[in-house]
XYZ file of C-alpha atoms in Angstrom:
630
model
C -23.642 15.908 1.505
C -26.983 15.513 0.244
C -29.326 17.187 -2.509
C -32.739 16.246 -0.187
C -32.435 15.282 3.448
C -33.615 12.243 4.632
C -35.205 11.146 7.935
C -32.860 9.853 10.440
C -29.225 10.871 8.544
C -27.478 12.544 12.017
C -27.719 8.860 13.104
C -26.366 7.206 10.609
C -23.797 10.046 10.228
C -22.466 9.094 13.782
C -22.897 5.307 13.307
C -20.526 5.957 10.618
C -17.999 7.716 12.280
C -18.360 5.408 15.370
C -17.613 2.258 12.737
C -13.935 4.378 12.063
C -13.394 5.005 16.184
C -10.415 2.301 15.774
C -8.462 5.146 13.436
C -9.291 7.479 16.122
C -9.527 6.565 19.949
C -8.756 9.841 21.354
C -11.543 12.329 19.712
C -14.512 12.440 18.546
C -17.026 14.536 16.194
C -19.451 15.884 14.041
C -21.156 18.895 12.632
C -24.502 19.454 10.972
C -25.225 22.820 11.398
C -25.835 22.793 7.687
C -29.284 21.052 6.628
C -27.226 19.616 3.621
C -24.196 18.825 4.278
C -22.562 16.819 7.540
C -18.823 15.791 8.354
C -17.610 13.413 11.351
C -14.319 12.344 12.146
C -12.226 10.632 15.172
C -8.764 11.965 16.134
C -5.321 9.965 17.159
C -4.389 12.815 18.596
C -0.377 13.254 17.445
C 0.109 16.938 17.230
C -1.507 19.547 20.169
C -2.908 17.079 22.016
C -5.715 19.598 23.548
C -9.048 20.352 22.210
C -7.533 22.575 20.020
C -6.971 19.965 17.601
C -10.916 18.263 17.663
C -12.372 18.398 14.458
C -14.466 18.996 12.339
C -12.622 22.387 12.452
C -14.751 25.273 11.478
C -12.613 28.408 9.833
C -12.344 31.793 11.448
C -15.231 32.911 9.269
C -17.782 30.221 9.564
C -17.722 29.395 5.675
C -15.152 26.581 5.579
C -15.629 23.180 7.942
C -12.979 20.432 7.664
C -12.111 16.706 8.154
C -8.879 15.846 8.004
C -6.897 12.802 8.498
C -2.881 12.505 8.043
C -0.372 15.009 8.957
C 1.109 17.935 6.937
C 4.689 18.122 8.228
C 6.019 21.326 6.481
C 2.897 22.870 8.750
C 5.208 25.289 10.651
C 6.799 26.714 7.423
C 2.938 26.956 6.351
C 2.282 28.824 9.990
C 4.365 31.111 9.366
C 3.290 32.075 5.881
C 0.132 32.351 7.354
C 0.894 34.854 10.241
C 2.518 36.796 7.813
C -1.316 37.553 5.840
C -3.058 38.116 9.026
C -4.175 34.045 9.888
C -3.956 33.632 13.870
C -4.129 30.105 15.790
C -4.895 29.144 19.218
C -3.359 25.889 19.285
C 0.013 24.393 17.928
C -1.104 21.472 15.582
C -1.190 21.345 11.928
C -5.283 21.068 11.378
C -5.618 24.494 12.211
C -2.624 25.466 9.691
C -4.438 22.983 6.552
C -7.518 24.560 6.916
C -6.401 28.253 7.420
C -4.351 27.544 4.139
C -7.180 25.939 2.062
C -9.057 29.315 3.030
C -6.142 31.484 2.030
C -4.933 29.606 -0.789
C -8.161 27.771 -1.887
C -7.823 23.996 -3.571
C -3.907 25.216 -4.383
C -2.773 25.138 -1.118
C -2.453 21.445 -1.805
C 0.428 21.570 -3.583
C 2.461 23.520 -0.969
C 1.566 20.296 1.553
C 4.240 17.903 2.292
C 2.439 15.141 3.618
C 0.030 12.098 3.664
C -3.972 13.421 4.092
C -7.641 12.689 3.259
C -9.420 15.812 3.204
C -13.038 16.574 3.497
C -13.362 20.835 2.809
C -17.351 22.097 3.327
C -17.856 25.666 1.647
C -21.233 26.659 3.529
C -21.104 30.022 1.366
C -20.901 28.128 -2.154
C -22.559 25.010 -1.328
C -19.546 22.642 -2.177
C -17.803 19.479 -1.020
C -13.998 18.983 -1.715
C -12.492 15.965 -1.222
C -8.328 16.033 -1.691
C -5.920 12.466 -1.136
C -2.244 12.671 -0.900
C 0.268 12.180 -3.332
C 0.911 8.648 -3.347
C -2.148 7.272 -1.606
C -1.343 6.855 1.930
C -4.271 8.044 3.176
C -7.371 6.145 1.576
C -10.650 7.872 0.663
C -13.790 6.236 -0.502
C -16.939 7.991 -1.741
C -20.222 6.877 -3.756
C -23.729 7.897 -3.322
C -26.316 6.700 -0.731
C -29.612 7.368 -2.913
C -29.849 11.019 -2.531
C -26.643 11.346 -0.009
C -23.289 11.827 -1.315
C -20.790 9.701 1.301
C -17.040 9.409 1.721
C -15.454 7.932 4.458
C -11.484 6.545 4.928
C -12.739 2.664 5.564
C -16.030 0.710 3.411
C -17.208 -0.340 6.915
C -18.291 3.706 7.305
C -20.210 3.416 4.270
C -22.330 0.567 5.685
C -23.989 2.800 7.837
C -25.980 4.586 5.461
C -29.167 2.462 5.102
C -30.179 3.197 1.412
C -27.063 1.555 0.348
C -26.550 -2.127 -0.178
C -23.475 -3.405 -0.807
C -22.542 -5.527 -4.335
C -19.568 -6.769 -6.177
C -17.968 -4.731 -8.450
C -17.411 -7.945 -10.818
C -14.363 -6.053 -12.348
C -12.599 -5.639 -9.099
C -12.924 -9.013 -8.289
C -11.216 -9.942 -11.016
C -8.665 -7.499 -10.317
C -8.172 -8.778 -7.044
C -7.861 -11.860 -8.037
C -5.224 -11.182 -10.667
C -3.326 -8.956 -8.599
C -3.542 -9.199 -5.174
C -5.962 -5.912 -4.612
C -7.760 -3.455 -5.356
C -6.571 -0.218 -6.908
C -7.791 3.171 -7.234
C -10.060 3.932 -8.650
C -12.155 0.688 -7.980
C -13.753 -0.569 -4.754
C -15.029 -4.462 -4.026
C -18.371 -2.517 -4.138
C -20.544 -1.630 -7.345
C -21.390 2.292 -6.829
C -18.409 3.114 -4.538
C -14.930 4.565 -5.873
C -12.095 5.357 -4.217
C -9.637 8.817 -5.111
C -7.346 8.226 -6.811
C -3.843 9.576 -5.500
C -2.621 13.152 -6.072
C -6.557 14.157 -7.070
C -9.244 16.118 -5.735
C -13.109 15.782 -6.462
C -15.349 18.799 -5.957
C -18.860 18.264 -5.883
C -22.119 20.843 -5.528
C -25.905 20.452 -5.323
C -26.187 19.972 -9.138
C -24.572 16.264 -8.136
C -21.931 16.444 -10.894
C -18.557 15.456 -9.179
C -15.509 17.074 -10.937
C -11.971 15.412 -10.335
C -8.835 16.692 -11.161
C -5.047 15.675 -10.660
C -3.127 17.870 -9.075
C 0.116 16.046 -8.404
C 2.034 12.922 -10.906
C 5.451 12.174 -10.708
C 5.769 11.587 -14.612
C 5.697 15.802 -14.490
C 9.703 15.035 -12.936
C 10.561 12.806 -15.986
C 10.837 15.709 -18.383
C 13.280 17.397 -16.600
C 16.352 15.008 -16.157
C 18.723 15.847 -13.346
C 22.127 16.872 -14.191
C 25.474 16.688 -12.453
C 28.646 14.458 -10.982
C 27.596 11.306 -8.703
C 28.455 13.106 -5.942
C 26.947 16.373 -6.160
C 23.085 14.359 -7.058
C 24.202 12.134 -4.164
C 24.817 15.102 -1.609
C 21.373 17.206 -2.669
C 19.780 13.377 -2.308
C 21.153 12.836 1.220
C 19.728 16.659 2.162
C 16.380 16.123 0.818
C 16.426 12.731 2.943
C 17.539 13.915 5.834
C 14.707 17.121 5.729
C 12.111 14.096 5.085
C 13.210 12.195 7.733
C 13.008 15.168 10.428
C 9.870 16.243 9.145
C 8.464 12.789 9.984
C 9.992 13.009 13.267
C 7.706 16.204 14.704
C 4.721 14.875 17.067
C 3.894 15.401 20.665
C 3.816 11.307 21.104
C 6.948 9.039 20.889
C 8.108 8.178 17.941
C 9.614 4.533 16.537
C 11.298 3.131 13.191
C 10.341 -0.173 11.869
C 13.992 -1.612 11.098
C 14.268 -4.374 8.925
C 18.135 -4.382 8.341
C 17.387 -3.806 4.749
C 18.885 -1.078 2.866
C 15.897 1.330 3.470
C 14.982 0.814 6.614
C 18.837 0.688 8.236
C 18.981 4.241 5.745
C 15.565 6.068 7.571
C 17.289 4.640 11.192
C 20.592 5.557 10.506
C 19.616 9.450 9.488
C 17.363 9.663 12.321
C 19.556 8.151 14.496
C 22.435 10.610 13.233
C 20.038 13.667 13.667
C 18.630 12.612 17.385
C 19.818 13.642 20.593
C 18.706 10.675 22.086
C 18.671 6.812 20.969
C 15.493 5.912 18.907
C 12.935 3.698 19.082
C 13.479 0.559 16.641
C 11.653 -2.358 16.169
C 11.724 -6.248 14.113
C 9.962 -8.627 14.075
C 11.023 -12.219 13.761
C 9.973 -15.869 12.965
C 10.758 -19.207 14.602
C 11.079 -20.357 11.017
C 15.165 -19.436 10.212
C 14.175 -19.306 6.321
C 12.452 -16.293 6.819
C 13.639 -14.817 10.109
C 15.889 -11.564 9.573
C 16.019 -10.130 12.996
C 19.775 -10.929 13.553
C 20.553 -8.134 10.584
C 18.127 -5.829 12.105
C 19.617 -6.000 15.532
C 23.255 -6.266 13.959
C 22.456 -2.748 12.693
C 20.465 -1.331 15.548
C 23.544 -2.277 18.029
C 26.159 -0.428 15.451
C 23.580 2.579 15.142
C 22.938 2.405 18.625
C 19.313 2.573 18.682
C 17.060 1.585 21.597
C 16.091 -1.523 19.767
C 12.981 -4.345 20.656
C 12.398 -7.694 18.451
C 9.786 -10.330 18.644
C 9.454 -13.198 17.293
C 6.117 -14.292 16.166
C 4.929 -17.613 16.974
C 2.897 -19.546 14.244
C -0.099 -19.438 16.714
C -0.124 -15.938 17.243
C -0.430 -15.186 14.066
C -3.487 -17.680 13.186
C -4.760 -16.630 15.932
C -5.457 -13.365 13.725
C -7.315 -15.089 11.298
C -10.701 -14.864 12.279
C -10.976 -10.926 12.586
C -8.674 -10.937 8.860
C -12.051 -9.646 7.276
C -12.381 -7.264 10.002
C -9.219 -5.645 9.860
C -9.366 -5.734 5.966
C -12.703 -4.711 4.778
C -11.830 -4.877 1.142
C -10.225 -7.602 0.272
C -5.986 -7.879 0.077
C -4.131 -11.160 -0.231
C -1.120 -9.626 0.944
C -0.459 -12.175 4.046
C 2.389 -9.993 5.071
C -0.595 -8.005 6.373
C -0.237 -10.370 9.965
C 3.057 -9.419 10.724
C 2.550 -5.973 10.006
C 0.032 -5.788 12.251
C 1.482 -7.752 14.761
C 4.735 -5.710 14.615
C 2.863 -2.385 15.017
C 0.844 -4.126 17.797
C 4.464 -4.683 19.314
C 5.691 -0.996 18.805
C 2.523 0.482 20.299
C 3.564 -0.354 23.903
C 5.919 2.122 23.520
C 5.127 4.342 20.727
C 2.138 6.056 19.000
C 3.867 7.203 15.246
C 6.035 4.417 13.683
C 8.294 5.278 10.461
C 8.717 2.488 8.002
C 10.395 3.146 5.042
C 8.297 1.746 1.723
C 8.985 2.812 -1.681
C 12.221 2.809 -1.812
C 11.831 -0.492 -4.236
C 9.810 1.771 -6.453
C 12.135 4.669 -6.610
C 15.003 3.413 -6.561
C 14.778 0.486 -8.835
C 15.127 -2.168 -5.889
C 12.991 -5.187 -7.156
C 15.377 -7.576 -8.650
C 12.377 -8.444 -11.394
C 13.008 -5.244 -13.164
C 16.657 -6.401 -14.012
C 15.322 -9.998 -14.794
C 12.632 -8.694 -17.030
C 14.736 -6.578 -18.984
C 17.156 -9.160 -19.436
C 14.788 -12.137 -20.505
C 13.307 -9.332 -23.221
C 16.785 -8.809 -24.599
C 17.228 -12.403 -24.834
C 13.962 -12.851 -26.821
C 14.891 -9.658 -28.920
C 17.783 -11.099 -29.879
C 16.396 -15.009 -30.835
C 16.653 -15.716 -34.441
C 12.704 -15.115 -36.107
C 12.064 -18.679 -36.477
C 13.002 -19.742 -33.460
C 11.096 -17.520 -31.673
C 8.038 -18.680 -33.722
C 8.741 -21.997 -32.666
C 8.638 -21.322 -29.322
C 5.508 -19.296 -29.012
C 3.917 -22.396 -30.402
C 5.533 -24.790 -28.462
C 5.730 -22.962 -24.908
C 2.207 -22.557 -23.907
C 1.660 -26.374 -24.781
C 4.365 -27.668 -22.165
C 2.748 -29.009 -19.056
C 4.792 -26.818 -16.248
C 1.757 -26.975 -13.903
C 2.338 -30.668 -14.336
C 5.654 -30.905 -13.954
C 5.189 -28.370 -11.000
C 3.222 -30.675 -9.067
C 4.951 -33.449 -10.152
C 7.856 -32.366 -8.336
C 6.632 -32.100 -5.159
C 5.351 -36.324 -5.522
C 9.752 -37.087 -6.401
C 11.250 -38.757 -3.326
C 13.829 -36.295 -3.015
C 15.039 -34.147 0.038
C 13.210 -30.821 0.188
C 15.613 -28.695 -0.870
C 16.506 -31.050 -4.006
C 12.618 -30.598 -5.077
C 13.106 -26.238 -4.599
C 16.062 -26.565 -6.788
C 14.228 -28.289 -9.411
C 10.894 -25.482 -9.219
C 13.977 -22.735 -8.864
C 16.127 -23.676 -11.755
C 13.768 -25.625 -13.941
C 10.275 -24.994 -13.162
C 10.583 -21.310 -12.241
C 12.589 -20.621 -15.372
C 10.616 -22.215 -17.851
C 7.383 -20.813 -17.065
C 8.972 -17.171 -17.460
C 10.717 -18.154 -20.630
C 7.072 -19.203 -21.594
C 6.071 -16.020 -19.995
C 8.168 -13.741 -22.010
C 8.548 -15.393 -25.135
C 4.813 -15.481 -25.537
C 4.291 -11.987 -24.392
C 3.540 -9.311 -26.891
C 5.161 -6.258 -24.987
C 7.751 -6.498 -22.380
C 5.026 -4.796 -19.920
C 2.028 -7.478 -20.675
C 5.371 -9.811 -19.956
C 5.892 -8.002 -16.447
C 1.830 -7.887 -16.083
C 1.973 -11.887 -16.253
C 4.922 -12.236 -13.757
C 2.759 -10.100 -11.194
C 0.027 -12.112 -11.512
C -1.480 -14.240 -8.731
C -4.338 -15.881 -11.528
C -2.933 -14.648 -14.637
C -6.121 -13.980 -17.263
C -6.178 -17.282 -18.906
C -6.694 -19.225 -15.713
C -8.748 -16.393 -14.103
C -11.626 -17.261 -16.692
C -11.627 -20.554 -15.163
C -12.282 -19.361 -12.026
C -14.489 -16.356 -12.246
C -15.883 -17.007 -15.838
C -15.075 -14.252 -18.736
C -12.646 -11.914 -17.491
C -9.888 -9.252 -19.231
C -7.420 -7.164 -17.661
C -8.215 -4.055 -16.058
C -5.101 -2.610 -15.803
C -2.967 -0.701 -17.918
C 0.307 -2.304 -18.975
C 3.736 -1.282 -17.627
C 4.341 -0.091 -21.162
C 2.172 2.553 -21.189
C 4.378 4.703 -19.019
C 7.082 6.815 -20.245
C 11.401 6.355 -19.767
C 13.490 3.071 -19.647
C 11.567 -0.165 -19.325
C 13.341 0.244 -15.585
C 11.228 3.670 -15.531
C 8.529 1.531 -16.913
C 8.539 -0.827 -14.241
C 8.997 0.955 -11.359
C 5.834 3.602 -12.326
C 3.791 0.979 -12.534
C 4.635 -0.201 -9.325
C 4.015 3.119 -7.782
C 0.836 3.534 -9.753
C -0.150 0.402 -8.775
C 1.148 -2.361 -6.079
C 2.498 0.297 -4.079
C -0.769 2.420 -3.374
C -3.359 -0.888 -3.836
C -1.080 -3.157 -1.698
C 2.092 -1.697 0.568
C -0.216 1.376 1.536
C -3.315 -0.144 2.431
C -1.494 -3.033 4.376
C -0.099 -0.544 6.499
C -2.706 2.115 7.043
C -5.653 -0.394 7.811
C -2.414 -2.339 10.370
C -1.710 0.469 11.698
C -4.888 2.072 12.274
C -6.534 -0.369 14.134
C -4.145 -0.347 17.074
C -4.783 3.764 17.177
C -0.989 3.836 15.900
C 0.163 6.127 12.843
C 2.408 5.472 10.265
C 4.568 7.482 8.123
C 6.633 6.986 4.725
C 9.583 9.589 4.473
C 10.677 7.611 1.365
C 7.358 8.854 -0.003
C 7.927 12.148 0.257
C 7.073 13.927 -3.187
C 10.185 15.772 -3.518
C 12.277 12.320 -2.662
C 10.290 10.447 -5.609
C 10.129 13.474 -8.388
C 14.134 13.422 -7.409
C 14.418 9.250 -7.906
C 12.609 9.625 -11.015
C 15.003 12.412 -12.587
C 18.102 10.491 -12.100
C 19.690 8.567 -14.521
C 19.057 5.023 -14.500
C 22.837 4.025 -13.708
C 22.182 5.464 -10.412
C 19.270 3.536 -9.330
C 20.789 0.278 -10.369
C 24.618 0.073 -9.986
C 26.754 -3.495 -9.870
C 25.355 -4.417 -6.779
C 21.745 -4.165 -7.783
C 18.798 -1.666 -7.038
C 19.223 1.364 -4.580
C 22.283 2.232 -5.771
C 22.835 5.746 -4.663
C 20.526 5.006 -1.605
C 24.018 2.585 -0.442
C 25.822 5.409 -1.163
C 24.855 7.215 1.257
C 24.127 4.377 3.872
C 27.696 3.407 3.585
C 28.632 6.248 5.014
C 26.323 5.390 8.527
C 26.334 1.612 8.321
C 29.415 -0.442 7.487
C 28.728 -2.561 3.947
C 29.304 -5.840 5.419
C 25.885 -5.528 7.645
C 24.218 -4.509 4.545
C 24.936 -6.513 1.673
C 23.231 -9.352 1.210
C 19.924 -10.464 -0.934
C 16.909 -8.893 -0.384
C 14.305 -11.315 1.274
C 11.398 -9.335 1.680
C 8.684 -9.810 4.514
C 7.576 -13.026 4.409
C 6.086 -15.891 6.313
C 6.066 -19.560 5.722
C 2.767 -19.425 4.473
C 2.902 -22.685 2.571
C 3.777 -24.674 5.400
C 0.749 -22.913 7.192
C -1.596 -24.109 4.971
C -0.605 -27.509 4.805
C -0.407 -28.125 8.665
C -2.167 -25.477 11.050
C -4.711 -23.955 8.247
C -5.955 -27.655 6.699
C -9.235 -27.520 8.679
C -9.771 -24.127 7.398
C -9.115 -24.682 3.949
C -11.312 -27.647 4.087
C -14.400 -25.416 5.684
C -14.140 -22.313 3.698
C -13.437 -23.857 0.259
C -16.014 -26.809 0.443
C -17.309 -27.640 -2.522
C -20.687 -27.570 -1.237
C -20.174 -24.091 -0.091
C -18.724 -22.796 -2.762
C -21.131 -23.976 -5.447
C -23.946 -21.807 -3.240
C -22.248 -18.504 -3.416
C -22.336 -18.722 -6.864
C -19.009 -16.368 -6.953
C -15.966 -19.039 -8.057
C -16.414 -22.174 -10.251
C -16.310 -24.788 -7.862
C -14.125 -27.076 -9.878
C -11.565 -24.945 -10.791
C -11.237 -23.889 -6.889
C -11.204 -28.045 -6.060
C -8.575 -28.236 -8.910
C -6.350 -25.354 -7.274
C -6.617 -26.693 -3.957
C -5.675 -29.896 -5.245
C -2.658 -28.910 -6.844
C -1.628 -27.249 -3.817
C -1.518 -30.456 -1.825
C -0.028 -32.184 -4.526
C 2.983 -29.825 -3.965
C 2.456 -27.060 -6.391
C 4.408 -24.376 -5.305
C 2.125 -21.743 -7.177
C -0.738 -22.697 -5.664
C 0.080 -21.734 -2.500
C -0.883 -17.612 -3.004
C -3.643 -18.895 -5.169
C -5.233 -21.202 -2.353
C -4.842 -18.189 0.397
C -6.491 -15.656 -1.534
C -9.420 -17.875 -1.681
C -9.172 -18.363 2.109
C -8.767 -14.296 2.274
C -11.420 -13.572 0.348
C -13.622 -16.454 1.620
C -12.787 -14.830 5.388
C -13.877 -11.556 4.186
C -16.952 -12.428 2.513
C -17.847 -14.239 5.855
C -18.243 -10.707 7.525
C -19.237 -8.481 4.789
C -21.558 -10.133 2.279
């Protein structure tokens, strides 16, 4: 949208839609028929594969054009509805049924969607832009102005192609990045460009003035606790997961599950599974590393579900292989290096299917990161210590040399895993009890156990610095409540979601979260806490109900997470990149980083560090990123 038109916008407007064809190989559009307003978008084409479903979509009455991308997948309920007031369609797919409902229903008709969605809505009658994300965030959606243009687009590379626009650091999401990982909403790497925050819509008219409003948060659910027996919340649970899982299910492509053998992904295949007529899809990936490799579990619980299951194991090679094109695939920065096999995974599934399920946020909702128990724990502890001694520590603590003793380790002439003993049980602990003890809120204490550079060495690195985030605290229930919202509100939009949708987009493949359906978390959230966290840990209810698919014995077991030996990585096959990107030389002309305190990190890293080893990637990530972007 613009407020004056300049010379040569139509083609920029389809350079930028040409930059997203990767998130859409099978379609292709745009519409100008308005001098000040233009829309583009590329389709995966997932529902009504005809023309029926190419886009932008112009309403039956002219006044309303839309870009959409995601799925709505209560659409047929919507349909029908619909019909009922006099709406007709000519094809089957749910486009048609979001836009006829945005013109029935007007910005409202969001919150009858069940679904993940970016949304660009054109009024030609009232001269307006609205711009809608999901729920949770699965869909990203940047915007910013291009001198006179207003631009939005679901990837930054789009946004390059406007040439009044030149891309600079947002200083404070650097640092953000650099503390946490990413880049949350409603930041971007780039000075001038936001992104939408989740469950919000921005409206914007020729007076320039964008207006934003939320129109979803799952702290509405937390006033209204649930109430009832453990087995009448866990039957309406099961229903609402089975309805989510069908839902996700409904596409005129195949359809696969990403099963890890975990408790949420054997859960999503197991109700599937239950519900299909046929065997489904499943796939794992594996590593030739046994320390990280879970694919046994995965295909111990795909053979007793009887799923039609595929695993690959991912070679070292393959994966560095990836490494060059990380800035590519990531064009705003994430250290996340779980982002290879992701991709690599959905690279695997897409030679036999187009939508993939996975099943993220159950961790979030369901209390299933063993730090929240730690955390609460360790405060207790220091609730409990006597006045003075806690005084005594808070002055002592921060003086210890763990860093030190850290590296120090890794120089002892010990067996290997002698030396991850010592960092488990000594090192490990004694920089949380340093961590907690000198904390002054249980959530800045969580905030410092998240961070990859926590503030007091990020000022070393980027110069003066604070914390952009709000603390775990700030957030209402138990500090379990606590926890998990600010994961939501935080790792799991920044992080998980991105990871996924930028993995999964580039192969033309779509992904979809029925944990992360809004009636699934608004459910989570009203339970009582015993639920979500029983004697066995996190997820409690969610085993429940797996038990009865899955026997306990295939389940049970502690939760690994998807990783890859990254340290070993970096000390063998990436040395010779590490020593290229992080040069002193180098970095001392970008004038981003201090070049001694990246020497120092890098340093500690080969002196066996342990902690070092996330630090000394996200320089390589960001260092690969700035490489094709700046």
């Amino acid at each position: 949208m613009r407020t004056a038109r300049p010379a040569g916008l139509s083609a920029e407007l389809e350079a930028a839609v040409t930059a997203l064809r990767h998130r859409g190989p099978n379609d292709q559009g745009t519409w100008e028929q308005d001098p000040m307003a233009g829309l583009g978008q590329t389709r995966l084409s997932v529902l009504d594969l005809s023309s029926n479903g190419h886009q932008p979509m112009v309403s039956e009455d002219g006044q309303l054009i839309m870009a959409f991308n995601g799925e709505v997948y209560n659409f047929a309920a919507l349909r029908t509805e619909l019909e009922a007031l006099g709406h007709r369609f000519r094809g089957t797919g749910d486009s048609e049924v979001v836009l006829a409902a945005l013109r029935a229903w007007g910005v409202g008709a969001v919150e009858r969607f069940i679904g993940m969605f970016a949304i660009a809505l054109w009024d030609r009658q009232a001269q307006r832009l609205l711009l809608l994300r999901d729920r949770l965030g699965v869909k990203p959606l940047y915007f910013g102005w291009d001198g006179s243009t207003f631009c939005f687009a679901s990837e930054l590379k789009a946004l390059r192609a406007f040439s009044h626009w030149t891309p600079q650091l947002d200083k404070a999401a650097l640092a953000e990045c650099f503390q946490f990982g990413y880049i949350n909403a409603p930041r971007s790497i780039y000075a001038g460009i936001a992104k939408l925050e989740p469950g919000h819509w921005l409206e914007i008219g020729m007076d320039g003035a964008p207006r934003i409003e939320r129109y979803w948060s799952v702290l509405d659910a937390l006033a209204t606790p649930l109430q009832g027996t453990e087995e009448e919340l866990t039957a309406q649970l099961e229903t609402l997961l089975i309805d989510a899982c069908k839902l996700r299910m409904v596409a005129d492509v195949p359809v696969g599950v990403f099963l890890s053998g975990g408790i949420d992904s054997s859960l999503v295949t197991a109700l599937l599974q239950r519900h299909a007529g046929t065997p489904i899809h499943t796939f794992t990936i594996g590593f030739s590393e046994a320390a990280v490799d879970e694919s046994h579990h995965a295909r111990r619980v795909a053979e007793h579900l009887g799923t039609q299951h595929t695993a690959w194991v991912m070679q070292p090679e393959q994966a560095l292989a990836l490494l060059p094109s990380w800035g590519q695939l990531f064009d705003e920065p994430i250290f996340d290096p779980s982002g290879l096999p992701t991709y690599l995974v959905t690279k695997m599934a897409g030679q036999q299917v187009t939508v993939v399920l996975s099943a993220d946020g159950g961790d979030e909702a369901f209390s299933g990161y063993a730090i929240y128990e730690t955390m609460v724990a360790k405060w207790r502890q220091r609730a409990a210590m006597p006045a003075a001694l806690l005084s005594l520590l808070q002055a002592v603590l921060p003086r210890l040399p763990i860093e030190a003793a850290d590296r120090g380790v890794g120089h002892l002439p010990l067996p290997p895993r002698w030396r991850a003993a010592l960092r488990k049980h000594l090192i490990t602990r004694a920089r949380m009890l340093r961590d907690v003890v000198c904390a002054p809120s249980l959530g800045a204490a969580f905030e410092a156990m998240y961070s990859l550079w926590p503030v007091r060495d990020l000022r070393r690195l980027l110069g003066e610095v604070r914390s952009v985030r709000e603390p775990a605290d700030v957030y209402p229930g138990t500090p379990v409540d606590q926890m998990g919202l600010w994961d939501l509100h935080n790792y799991l939009p920044g992080d998980v979601l991105a990871k996924v949708d930028r993995a999964s987009m580039a192969l033309g493949m779509e992904g979809r979260e029925p944990l992360l359906d809004h009636r699934i978390l608004e459910f989570a959230f009203r339970l009582p806490v015993a639920l979500r966290r029983g004697a066995l840990g996190g997820k409690h209810i969610l085993r429940r109900i797996l038990y009865k698919y899955v026997p306990q014995a295939l389940i049970d077991r502690p939760k690994q997470g998807f990783t890859i030996p990254l340290g070993q990585w970096l000390r063998h096959d990436l040395a010779s990149m590490l020593d290229h990107h992080l040069a002193p030389d180098a970095i001392a002309a970008q004038g981003i980083f201090n070049p001694d305190e990246v020497a120092a990190t890098l340093a500690a890293f080969r002196a066996g560090d342990e902690r070092q080893v996330q630090r000394v990637w996200s320089l390589l990530a960001f260092q690969l990123w700035r490489e094709r972007w700046l």
